[in-house]
Coordinates of C-alpha atoms and ligand atoms in Angstrom, one line a residue:
X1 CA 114.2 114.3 104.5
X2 CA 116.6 115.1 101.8
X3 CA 118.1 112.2 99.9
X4 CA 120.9 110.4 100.9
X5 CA 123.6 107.3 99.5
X6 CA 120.4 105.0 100.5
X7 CA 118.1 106.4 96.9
X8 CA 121.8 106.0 95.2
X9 CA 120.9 104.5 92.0
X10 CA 123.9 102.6 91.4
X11 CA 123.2 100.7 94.7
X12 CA 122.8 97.3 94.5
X13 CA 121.8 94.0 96.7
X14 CA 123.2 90.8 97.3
X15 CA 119.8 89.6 97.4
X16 CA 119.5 88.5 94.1
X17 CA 115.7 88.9 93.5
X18 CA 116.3 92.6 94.6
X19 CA 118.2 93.1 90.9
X20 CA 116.0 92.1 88.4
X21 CA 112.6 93.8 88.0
X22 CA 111.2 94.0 90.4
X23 CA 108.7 96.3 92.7
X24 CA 111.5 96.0 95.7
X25 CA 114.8 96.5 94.9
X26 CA 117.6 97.7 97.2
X27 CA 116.0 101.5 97.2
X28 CA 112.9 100.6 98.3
X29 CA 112.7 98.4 101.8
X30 CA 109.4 98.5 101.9
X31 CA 107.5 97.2 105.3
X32 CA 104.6 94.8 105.7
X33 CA 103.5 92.1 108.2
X34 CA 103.9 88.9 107.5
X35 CA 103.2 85.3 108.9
X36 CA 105.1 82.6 109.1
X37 CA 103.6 80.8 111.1
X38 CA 103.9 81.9 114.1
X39 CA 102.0 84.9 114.0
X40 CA 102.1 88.0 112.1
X41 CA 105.4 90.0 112.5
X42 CA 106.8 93.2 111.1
X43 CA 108.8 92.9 108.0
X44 CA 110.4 94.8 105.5
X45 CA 110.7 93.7 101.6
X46 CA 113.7 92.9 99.5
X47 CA 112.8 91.8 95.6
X48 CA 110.8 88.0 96.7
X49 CA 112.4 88.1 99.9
X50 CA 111.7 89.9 103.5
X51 CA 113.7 90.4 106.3
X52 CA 112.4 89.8 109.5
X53 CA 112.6 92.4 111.5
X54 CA 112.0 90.8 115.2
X55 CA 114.6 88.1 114.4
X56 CA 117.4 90.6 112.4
X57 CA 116.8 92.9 115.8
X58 CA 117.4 89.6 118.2
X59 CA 120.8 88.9 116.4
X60 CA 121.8 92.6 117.2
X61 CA 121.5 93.2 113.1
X62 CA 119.2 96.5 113.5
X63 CA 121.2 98.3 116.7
X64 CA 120.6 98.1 120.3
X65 CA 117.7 99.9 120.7
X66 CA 115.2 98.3 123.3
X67 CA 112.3 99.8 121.6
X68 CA 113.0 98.9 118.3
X69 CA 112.8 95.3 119.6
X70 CA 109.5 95.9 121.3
X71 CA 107.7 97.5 118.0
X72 CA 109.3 94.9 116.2
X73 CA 107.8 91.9 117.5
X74 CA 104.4 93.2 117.4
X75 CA 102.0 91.9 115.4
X76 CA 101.5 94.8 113.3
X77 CA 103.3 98.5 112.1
X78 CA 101.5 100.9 115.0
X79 CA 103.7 100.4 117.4
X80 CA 107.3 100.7 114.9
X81 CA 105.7 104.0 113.2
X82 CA 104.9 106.0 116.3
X83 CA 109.3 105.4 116.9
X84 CA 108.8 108.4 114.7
X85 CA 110.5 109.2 111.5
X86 CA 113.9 109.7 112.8
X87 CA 113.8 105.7 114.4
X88 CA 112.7 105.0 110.6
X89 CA 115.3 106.4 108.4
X90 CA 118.2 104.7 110.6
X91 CA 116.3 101.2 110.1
X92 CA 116.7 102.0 106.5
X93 CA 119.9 103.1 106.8
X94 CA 121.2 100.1 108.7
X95 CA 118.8 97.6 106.2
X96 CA 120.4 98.9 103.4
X97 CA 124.1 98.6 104.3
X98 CA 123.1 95.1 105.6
X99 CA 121.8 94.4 102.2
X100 CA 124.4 95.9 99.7
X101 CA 126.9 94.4 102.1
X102 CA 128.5 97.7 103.3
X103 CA 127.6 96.5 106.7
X104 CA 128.6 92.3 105.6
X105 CA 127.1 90.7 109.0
X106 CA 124.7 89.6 107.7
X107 CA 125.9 88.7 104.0
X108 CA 128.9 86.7 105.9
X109 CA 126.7 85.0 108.2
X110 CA 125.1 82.2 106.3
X111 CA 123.2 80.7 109.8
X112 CA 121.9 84.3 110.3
X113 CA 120.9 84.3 106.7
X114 CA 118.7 81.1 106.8
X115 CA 117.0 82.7 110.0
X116 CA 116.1 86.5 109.5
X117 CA 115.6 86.1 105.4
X118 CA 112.1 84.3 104.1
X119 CA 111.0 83.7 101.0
X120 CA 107.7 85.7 100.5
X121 CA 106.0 82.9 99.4
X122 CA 106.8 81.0 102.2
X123 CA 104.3 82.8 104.7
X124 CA 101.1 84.9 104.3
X125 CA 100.5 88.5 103.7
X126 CA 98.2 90.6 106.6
X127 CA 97.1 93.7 107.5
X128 CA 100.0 96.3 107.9
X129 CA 98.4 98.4 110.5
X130 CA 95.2 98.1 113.1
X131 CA 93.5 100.8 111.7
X132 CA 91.7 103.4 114.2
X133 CA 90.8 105.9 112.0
X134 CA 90.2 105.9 108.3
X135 CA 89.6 109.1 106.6
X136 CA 88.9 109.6 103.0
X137 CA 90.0 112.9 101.2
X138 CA 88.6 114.1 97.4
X139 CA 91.7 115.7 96.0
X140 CA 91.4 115.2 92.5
X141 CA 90.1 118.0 90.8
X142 CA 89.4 116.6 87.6
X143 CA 87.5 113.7 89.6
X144 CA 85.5 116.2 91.8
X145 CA 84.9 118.5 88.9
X146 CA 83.8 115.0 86.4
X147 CA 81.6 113.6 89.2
X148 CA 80.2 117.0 90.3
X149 CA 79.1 117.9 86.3
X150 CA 77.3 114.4 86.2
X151 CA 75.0 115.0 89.5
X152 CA 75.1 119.1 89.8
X153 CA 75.6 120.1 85.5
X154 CA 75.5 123.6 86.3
X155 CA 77.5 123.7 89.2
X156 CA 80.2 120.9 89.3
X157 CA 83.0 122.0 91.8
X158 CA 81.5 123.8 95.2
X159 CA 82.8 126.6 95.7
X160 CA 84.9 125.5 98.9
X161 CA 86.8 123.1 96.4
X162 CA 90.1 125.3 95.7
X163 CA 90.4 126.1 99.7
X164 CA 90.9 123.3 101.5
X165 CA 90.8 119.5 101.2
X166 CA 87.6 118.3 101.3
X167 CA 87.4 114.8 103.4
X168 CA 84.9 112.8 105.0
X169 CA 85.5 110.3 107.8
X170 CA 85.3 106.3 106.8
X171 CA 84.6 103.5 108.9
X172 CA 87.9 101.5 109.8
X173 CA 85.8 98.7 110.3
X174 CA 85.7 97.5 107.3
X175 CA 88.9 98.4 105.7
X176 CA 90.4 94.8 104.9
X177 CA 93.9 93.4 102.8
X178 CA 93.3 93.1 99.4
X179 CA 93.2 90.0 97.6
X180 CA 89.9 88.6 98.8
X181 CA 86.3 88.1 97.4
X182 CA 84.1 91.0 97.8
X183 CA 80.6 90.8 98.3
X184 CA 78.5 92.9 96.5
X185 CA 76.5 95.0 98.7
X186 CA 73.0 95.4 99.1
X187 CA 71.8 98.7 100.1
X188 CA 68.7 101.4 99.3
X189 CA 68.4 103.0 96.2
X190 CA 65.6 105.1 93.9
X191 CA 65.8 103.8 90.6
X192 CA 65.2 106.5 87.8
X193 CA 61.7 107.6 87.3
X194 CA 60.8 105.2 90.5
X195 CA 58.9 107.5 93.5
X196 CA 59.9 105.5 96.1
X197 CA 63.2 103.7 97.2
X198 CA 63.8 100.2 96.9
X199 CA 66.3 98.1 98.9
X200 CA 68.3 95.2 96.7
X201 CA 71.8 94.1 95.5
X202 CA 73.7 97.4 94.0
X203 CA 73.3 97.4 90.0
X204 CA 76.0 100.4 89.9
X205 CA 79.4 98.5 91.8
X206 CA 82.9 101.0 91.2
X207 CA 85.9 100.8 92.4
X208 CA 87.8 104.0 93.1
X209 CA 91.8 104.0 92.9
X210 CA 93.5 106.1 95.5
X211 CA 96.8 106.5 97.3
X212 CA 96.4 106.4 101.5
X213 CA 99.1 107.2 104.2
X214 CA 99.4 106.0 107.2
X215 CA 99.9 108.1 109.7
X216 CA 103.5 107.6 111.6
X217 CA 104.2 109.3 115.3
X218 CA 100.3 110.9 116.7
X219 CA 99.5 113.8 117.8
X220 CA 97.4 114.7 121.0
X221 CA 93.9 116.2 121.2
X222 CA 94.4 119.8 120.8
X223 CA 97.2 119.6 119.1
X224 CA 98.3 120.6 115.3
X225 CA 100.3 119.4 112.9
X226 CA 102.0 122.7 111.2
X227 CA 103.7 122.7 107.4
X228 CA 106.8 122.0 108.2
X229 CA 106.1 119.0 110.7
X230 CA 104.2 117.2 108.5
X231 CA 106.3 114.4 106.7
X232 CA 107.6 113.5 110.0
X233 CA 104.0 112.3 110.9
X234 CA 103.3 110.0 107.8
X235 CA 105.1 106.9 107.5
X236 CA 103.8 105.7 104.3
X237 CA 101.8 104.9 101.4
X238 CA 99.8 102.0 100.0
X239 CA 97.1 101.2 97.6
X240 CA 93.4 102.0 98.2
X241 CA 90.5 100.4 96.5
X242 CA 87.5 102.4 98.2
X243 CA 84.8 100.5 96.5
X244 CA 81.4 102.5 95.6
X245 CA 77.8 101.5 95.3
X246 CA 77.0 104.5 93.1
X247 CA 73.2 104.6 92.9
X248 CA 73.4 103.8 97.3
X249 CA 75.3 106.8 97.2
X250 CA 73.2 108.6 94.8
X251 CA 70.0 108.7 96.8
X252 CA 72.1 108.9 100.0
X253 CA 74.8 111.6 99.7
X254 CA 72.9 114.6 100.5
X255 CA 73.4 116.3 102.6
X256 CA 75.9 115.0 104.8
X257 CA 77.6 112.6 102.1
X258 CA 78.9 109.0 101.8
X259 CA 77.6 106.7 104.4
X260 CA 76.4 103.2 103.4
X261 CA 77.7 103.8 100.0
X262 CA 81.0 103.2 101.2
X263 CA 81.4 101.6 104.1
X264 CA 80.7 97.4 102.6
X265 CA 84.4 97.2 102.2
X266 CA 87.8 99.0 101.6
X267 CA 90.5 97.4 100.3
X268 CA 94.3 98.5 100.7
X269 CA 97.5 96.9 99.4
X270 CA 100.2 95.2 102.0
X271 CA 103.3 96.7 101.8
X272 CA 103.7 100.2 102.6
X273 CA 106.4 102.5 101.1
X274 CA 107.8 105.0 103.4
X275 CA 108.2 108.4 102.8
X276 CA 111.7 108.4 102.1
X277 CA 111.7 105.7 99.7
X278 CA 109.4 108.1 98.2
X279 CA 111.4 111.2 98.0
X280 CA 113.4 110.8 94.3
X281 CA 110.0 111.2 93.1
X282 CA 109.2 114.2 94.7
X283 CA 107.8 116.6 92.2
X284 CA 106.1 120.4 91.9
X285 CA 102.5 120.2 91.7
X286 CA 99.8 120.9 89.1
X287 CA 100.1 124.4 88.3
X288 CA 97.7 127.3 90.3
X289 CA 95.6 129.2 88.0
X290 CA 94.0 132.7 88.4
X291 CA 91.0 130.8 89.3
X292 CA 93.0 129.4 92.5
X293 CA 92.9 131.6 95.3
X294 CA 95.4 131.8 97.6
X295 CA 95.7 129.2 100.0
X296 CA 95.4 130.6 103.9
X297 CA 98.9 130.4 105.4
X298 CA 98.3 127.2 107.2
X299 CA 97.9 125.3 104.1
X300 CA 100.5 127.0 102.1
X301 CA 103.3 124.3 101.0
X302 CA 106.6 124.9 102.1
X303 CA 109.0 123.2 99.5
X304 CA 108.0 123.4 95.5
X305 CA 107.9 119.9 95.1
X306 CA 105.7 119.1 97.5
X307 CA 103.5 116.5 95.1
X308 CA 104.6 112.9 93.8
X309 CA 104.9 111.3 90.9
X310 CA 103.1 107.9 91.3
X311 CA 102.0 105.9 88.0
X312 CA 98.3 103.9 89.2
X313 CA 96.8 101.3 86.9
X314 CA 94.0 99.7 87.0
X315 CA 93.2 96.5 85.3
X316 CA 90.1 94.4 85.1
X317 CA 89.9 90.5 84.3
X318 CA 86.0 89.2 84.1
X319 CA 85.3 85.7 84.8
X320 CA 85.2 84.7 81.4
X321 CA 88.5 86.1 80.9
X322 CA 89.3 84.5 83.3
X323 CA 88.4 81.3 82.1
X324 CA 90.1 81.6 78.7
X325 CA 93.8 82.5 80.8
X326 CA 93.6 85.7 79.2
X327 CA 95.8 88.5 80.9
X328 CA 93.9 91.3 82.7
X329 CA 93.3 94.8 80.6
X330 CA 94.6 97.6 81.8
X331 CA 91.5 100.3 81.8
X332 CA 93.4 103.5 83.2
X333 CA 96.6 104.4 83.7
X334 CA 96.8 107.9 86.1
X335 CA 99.2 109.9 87.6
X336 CA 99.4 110.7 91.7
X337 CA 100.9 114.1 90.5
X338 CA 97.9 115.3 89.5
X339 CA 96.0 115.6 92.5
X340 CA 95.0 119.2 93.5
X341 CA 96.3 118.8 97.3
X342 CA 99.6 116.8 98.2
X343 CA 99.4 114.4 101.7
X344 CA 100.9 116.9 103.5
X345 CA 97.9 119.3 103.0
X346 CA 95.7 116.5 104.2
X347 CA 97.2 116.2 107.3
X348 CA 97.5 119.5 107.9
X349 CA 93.8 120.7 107.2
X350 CA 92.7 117.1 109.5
X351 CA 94.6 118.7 112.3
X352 CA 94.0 122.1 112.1
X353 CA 91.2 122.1 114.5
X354 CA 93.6 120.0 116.9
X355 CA 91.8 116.4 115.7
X356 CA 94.1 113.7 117.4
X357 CA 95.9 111.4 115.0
X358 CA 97.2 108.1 116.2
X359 CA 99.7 105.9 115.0
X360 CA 98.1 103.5 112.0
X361 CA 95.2 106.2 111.1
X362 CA 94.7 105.2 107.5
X363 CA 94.3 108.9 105.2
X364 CA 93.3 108.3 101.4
X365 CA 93.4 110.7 98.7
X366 CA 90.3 110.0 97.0
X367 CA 90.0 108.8 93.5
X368 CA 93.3 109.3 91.6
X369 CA 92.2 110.6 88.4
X370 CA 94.1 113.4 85.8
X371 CA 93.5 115.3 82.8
X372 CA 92.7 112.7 80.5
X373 CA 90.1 110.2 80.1
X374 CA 92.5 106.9 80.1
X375 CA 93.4 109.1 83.7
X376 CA 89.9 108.2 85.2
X377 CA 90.5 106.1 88.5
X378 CA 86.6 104.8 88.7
X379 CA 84.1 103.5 86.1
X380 CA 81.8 106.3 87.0
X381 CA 84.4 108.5 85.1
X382 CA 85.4 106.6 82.8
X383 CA 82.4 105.4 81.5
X384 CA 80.8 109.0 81.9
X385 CA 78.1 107.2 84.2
X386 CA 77.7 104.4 82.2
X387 CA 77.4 106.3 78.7
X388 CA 81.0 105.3 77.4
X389 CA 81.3 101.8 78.3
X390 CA 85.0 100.2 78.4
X391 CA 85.2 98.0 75.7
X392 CA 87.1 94.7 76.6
X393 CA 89.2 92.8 74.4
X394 CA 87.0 89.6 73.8
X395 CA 84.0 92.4 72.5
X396 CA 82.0 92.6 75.8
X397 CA 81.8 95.7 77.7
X398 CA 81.6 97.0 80.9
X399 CA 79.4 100.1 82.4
X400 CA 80.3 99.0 86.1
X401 CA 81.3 96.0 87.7
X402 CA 79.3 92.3 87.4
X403 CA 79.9 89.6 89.5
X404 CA 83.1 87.5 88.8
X405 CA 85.0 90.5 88.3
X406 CA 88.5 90.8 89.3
X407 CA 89.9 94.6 89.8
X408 CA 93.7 94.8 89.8
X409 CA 95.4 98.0 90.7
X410 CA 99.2 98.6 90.7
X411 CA 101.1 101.7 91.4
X412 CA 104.5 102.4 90.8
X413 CA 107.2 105.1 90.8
X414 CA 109.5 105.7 87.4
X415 CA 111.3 108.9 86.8
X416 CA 115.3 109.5 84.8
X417 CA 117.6 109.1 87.4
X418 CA 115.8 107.0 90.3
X419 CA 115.5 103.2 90.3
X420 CA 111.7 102.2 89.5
X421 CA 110.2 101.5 93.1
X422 CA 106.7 99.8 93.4
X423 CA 103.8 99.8 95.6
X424 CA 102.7 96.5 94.5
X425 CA 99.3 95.2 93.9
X426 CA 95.4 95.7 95.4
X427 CA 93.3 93.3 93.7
X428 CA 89.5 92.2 94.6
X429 CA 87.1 90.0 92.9
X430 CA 83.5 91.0 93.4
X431 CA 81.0 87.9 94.2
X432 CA 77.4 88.1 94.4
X433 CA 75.0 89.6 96.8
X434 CA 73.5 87.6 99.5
Ligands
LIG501 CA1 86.8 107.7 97.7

């Protein structure tokens, strides 16, 4: 899409929430699935406010499309993003004159306003999408080539790296909303110098920041999803915390890669932002250098600014911290810009053999990290395997993650000219082994 008087920054809501700052403002709209108590129900966000989308489209507020209704009194996004893309920009279309008041039913109608606008902290926050699929890409280069030079010195990126995405399939299983306790996993490992493997509590817990889409209209078996097509098929993105027991993945990984190491619990933020909120931050890529080949047709980008500019923090607060009502310290700050393939690549290499994609399949980009070391999306990285611990405010330090620690991640989208828009928050607090 291209933008339109939606992304216009000097747009601005009735909603009063939607003004100050705030993650949601009138260019944003974000969705999510909410409940107020009577079961969870599409929604889409307006600064502390939502609009509820079943109730708005039962008051005639969204158009008369019967299938609109249907998707949006499901419990979850699957059915609303396989409308397609097309069903999707004229919801944010109609949400936003509804909410600047270019459209004033609903500004004029204070009995419609008590009805289809809820405070946010009035209900409960759940999972956006039922997952089907969740596959996890690795297209940071600086975070394959940093994690490659700690396990393979002499030969850090494989030599498949600059050709395609490299991904692995996850296990939607246990891909849960963040905000919960997460259990620190037990699993096997070979401690150094040890001959054989043990199995116990993981001594090495990491988080990993990443971006994921969700995957809007499917595709059938046997199908592809070509260049151009792409966008069309993603709905959105959200937060991804793909935790990692690194020594379970150390003695595991070869040769087929991350299996157990993975698969205790992925975490992902609730609101999704949709591609077109997205677009003002569209921007050209990391530049290709002679040692980039070039890409097969198929994979080839077709627009220049095909990569986005999305600021990812993460912040850690220990229990003790905790205790004291001390703030949470931010321990890297990256850019989404960075990363060595844009979403659309993704999707396009995942469907190039004709791999079926369905509505709510869950794509992550792998660990956000850039050039820098305050870049570094996982404590692997940034404490170079434990070598460089982070050193926290209070004089402790951290080499990976203990029990009682709280991970907060935030992303959001800044550049001159566009209204900040954010992702909002994935946070998890790790709890011990049992
Ligand atoms: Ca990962």
């Amino acid at each position: 899409m291209s933008l339109d008087h939606t992304h216009d920054p000097d747009l601005i809501s009735w909603v009063e929430s939607a003004r100050d700052h705030t993650d949601f403002p009138i260019q944003n709209l974000p969705f999510g699935v909410m409940d107020f108590g009577k079961g969870p129900r599409p929604v889409v966000a307006i600064g502390d406010e939502v609009i509820d989308l079943q109730l708005a489209t039962e008051r005639g507020l969204l158009g008369d499309r019967g299938e609109l209704a249907c998707a949006a009194s499901a419990p979850n996004l699957n059915a609303l993003a396989n409308l397609g893309a097309e069903v999707r920009l004229e919801l944010r279309r109609r949400l936003s004159a509804l909410l600047t008041g270019a459209d004033p039913s609903l500004h004029d109608d204070s009995e419609a306003r008590a009805v289809v606008l809820r405070k946010q902290d009035e209900g409960h926050m759940c999972a956006p999408f039922a997952i089907g699929d969740y596959t996890d890409f690795y297209c940071s280069i600086h975070h394959a080539t940093n994690v490659g030079s700690m396990f393979r010195p002499d030969n850090p990126l494989m030599p498949n790296y600059r050709h395609l995405p490299v991904g692995y399939h996850g296990r939607a299983s246990t891909v849960i909303l963040e905000g919960g306790d997460v259990c620190r996993p037990s699993g096997q490992t070979l401690p150094v110098e040890a001959s054989d493997p043990i199995y116990g509590p993981s001594r090495l817990l990491d988080y990993e920041f990443e971006l994921g889409f969700y995957v809007g209209e499917g595709t059938a078996l046997g199908s592809r999803i070509e260049m151009p097509a792409a966008p069309k098929h993603i709905f959105g993105l959200s937060i991804v915390n793909d935790w990692s027991a690194r020594d379970v993945q150390k003695w595991e990984y070869q040769p087929l890669g991350p299996f157990n190491a993975k698969n205790f619990c992925t975490q992902v933020s609730p609101w999704v932002v949709t591609m077109e909120a997205l677009e003002p931050f569209r921007v050209a890529g990391p530049t290709r250098g002679p040692e980039d080949p070039e890409n097969l047709p198929y994979l080839q980008p077709n627009r220049p600014d095909q990569s986005l500019a999305i600021v990812c923090e993460t912040s850690l607060l220990t229990a003790a911290m905790r205790e004291r009502g001390e703030d949470p310290f931010v321990i890297s700050t990256g850019d989404f810009r960075h990363m060595h393939w844009s979403i659309e690549q993704m999707l396009v290499h995942h469907t190039s053999t004709g791999c079926a994609m369905r509505s709510g399949d869950l794509i992550a980009s792998g660990t956000v990290s850039g050039p820098e070391p305050e870049s570094r999306g996982c404590l692997l990285e940034r404490t170079w395997r434990g070598s460089e611990p982070v050193q926290l405010p209070d004089g402790t330090e951290r080499k990976f993650l203990q029990d009682g620690d709280e991970v907060i991640m935030r992303a959001w989208c800044e550049l001159p000219g566009a209204v900040r828009i954010g992702l909002g928050r994935c946070a998890g607090t790790i709890t011990p082994a049992v």
